[in-house]
JSON list of C-alpha atoms in Angstrom, two decimals:
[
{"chain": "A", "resi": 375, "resn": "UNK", "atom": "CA", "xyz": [-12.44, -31.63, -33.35]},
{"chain": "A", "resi": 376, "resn": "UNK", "atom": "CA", "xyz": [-12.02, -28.34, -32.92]},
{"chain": "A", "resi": 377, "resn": "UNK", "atom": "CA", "xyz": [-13.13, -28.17, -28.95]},
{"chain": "A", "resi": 378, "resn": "UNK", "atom": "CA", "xyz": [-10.23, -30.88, -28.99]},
{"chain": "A", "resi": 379, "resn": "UNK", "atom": "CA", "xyz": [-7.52, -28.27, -29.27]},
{"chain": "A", "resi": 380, "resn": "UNK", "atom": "CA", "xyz": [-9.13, -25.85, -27.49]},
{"chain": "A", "resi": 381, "resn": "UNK", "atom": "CA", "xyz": [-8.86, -28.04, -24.35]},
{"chain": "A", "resi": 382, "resn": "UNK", "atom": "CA", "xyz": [-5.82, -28.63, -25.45]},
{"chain": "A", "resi": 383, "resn": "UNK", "atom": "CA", "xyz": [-4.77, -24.96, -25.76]},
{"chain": "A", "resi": 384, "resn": "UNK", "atom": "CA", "xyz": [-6.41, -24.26, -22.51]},
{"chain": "A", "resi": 385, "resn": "UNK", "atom": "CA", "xyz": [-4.67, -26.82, -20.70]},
{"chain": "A", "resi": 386, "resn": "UNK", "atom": "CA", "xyz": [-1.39, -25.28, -22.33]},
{"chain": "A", "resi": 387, "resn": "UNK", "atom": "CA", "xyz": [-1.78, -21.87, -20.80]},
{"chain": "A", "resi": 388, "resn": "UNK", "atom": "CA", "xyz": [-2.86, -23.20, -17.68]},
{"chain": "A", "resi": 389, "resn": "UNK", "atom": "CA", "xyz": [0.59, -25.01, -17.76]},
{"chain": "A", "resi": 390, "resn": "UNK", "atom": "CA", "xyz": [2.43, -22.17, -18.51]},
{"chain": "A", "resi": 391, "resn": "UNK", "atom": "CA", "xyz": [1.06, -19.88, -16.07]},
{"chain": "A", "resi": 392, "resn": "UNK", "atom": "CA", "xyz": [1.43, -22.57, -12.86]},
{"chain": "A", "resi": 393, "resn": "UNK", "atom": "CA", "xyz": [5.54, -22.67, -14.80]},
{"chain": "A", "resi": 394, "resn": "UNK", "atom": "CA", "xyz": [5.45, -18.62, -14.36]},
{"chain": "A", "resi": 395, "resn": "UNK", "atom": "CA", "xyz": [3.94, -18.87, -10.62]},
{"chain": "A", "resi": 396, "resn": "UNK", "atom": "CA", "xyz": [6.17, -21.74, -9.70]},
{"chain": "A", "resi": 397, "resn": "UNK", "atom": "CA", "xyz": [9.71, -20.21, -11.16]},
{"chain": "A", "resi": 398, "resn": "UNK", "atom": "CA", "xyz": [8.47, -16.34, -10.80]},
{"chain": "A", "resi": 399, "resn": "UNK", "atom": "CA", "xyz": [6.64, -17.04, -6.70]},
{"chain": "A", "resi": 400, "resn": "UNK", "atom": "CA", "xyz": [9.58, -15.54, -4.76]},
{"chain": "A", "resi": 401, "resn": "UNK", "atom": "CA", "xyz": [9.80, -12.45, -6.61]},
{"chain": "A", "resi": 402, "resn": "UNK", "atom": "CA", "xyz": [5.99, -11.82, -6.68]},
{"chain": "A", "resi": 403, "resn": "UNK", "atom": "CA", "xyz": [5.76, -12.05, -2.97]},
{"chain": "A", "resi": 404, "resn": "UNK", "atom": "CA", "xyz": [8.71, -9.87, -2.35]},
{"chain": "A", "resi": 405, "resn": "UNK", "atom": "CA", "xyz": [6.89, -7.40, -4.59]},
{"chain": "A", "resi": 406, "resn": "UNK", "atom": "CA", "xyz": [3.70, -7.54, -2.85]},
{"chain": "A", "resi": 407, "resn": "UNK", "atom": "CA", "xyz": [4.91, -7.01, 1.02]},
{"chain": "A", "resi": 408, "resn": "UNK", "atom": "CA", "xyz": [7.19, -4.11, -0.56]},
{"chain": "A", "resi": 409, "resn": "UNK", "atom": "CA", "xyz": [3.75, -2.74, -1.93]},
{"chain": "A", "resi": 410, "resn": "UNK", "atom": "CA", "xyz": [1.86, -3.18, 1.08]},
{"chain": "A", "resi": 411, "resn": "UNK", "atom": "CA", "xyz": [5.14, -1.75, 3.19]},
{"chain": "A", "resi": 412, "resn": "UNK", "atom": "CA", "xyz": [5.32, 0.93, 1.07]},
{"chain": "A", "resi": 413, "resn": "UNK", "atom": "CA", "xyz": [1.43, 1.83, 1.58]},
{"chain": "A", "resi": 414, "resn": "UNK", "atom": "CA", "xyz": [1.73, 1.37, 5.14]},
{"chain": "A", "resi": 415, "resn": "UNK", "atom": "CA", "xyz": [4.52, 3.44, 5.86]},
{"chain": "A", "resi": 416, "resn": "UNK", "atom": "CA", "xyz": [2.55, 6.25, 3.69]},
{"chain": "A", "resi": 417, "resn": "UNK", "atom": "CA", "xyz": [-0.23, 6.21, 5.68]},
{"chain": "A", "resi": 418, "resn": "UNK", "atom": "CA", "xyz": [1.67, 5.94, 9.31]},
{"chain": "A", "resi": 419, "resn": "UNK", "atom": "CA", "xyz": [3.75, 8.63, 7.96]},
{"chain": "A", "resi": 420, "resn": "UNK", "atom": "CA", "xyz": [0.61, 10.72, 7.18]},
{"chain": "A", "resi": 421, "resn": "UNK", "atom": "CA", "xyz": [-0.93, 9.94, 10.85]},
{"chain": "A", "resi": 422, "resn": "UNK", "atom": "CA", "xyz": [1.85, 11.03, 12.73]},
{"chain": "A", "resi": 423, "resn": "UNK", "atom": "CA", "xyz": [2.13, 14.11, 10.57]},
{"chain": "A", "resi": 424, "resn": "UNK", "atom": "CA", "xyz": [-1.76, 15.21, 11.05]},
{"chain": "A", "resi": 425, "resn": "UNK", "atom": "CA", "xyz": [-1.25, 13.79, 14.92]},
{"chain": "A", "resi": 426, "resn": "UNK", "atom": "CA", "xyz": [1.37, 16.47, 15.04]},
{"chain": "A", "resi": 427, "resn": "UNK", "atom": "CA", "xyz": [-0.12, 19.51, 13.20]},
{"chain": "A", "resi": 428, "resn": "UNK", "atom": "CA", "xyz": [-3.46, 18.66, 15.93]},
{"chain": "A", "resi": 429, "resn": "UNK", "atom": "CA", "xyz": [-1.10, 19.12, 18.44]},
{"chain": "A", "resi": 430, "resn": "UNK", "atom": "CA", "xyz": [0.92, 21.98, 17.12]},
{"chain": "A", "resi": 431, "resn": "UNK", "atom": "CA", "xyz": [-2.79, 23.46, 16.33]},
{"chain": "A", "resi": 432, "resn": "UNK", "atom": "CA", "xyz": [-3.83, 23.36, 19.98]},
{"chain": "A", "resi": 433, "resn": "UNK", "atom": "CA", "xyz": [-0.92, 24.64, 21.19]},
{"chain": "A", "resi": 434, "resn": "UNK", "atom": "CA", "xyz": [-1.00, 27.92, 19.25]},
{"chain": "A", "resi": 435, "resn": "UNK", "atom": "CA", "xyz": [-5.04, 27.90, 20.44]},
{"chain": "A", "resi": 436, "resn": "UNK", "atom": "CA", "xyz": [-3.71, 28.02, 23.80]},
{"chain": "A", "resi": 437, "resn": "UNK", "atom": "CA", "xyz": [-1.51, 30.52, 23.56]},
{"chain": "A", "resi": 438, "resn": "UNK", "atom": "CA", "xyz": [-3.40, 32.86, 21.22]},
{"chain": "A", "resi": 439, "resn": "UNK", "atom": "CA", "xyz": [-5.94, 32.44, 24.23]},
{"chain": "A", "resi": 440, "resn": "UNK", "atom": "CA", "xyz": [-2.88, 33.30, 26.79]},
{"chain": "A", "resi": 441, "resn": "UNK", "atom": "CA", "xyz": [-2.24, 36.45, 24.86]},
{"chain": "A", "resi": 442, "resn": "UNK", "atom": "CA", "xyz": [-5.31, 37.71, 24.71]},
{"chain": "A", "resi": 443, "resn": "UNK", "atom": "CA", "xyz": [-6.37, 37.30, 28.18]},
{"chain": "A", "resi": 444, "resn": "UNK", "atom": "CA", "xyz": [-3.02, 38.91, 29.20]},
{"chain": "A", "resi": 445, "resn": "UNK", "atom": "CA", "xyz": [-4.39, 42.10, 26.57]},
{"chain": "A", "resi": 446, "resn": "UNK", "atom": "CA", "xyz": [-7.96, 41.77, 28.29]},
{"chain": "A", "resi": 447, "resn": "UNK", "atom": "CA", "xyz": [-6.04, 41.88, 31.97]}
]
């Protein structure tokens, strides 16, 4: 008797939550491509900011180099 209303129960919350998924869906998918927007704008944002500090880098190599062979000449 007992397993009888825990079916029962189970099927209840089972119920509820595909009532949730069906009333709640548009608003859980505009949350999840703002989350994955969000994370991809983070980590373009963080490759073009270490593209550009390689770059700056390298250009202060060369001309630390340029100064120094102009003190060497």
């Amino acid at each position: 008797m007992n397993q009888i209303y825990n079916e029962i129960e189970d099927d209840l919350k089972q119920d509820k939550f595909i009532n949730f998924l069906k009333k709640y869906k548009f608003i859980i998918i505009i949350f999840i491509i703002i989350f994955f927007l969000i994370i991809a704008i983070l980590v373009s944002k963080n490759i073009i900011f270490e593209n550009r500090a390689k770059k700056y880098t390298q250009e202060y190599v060369v001309i630390l180099s340029l100064i120094n062979d102009k003190k060497n000449s």
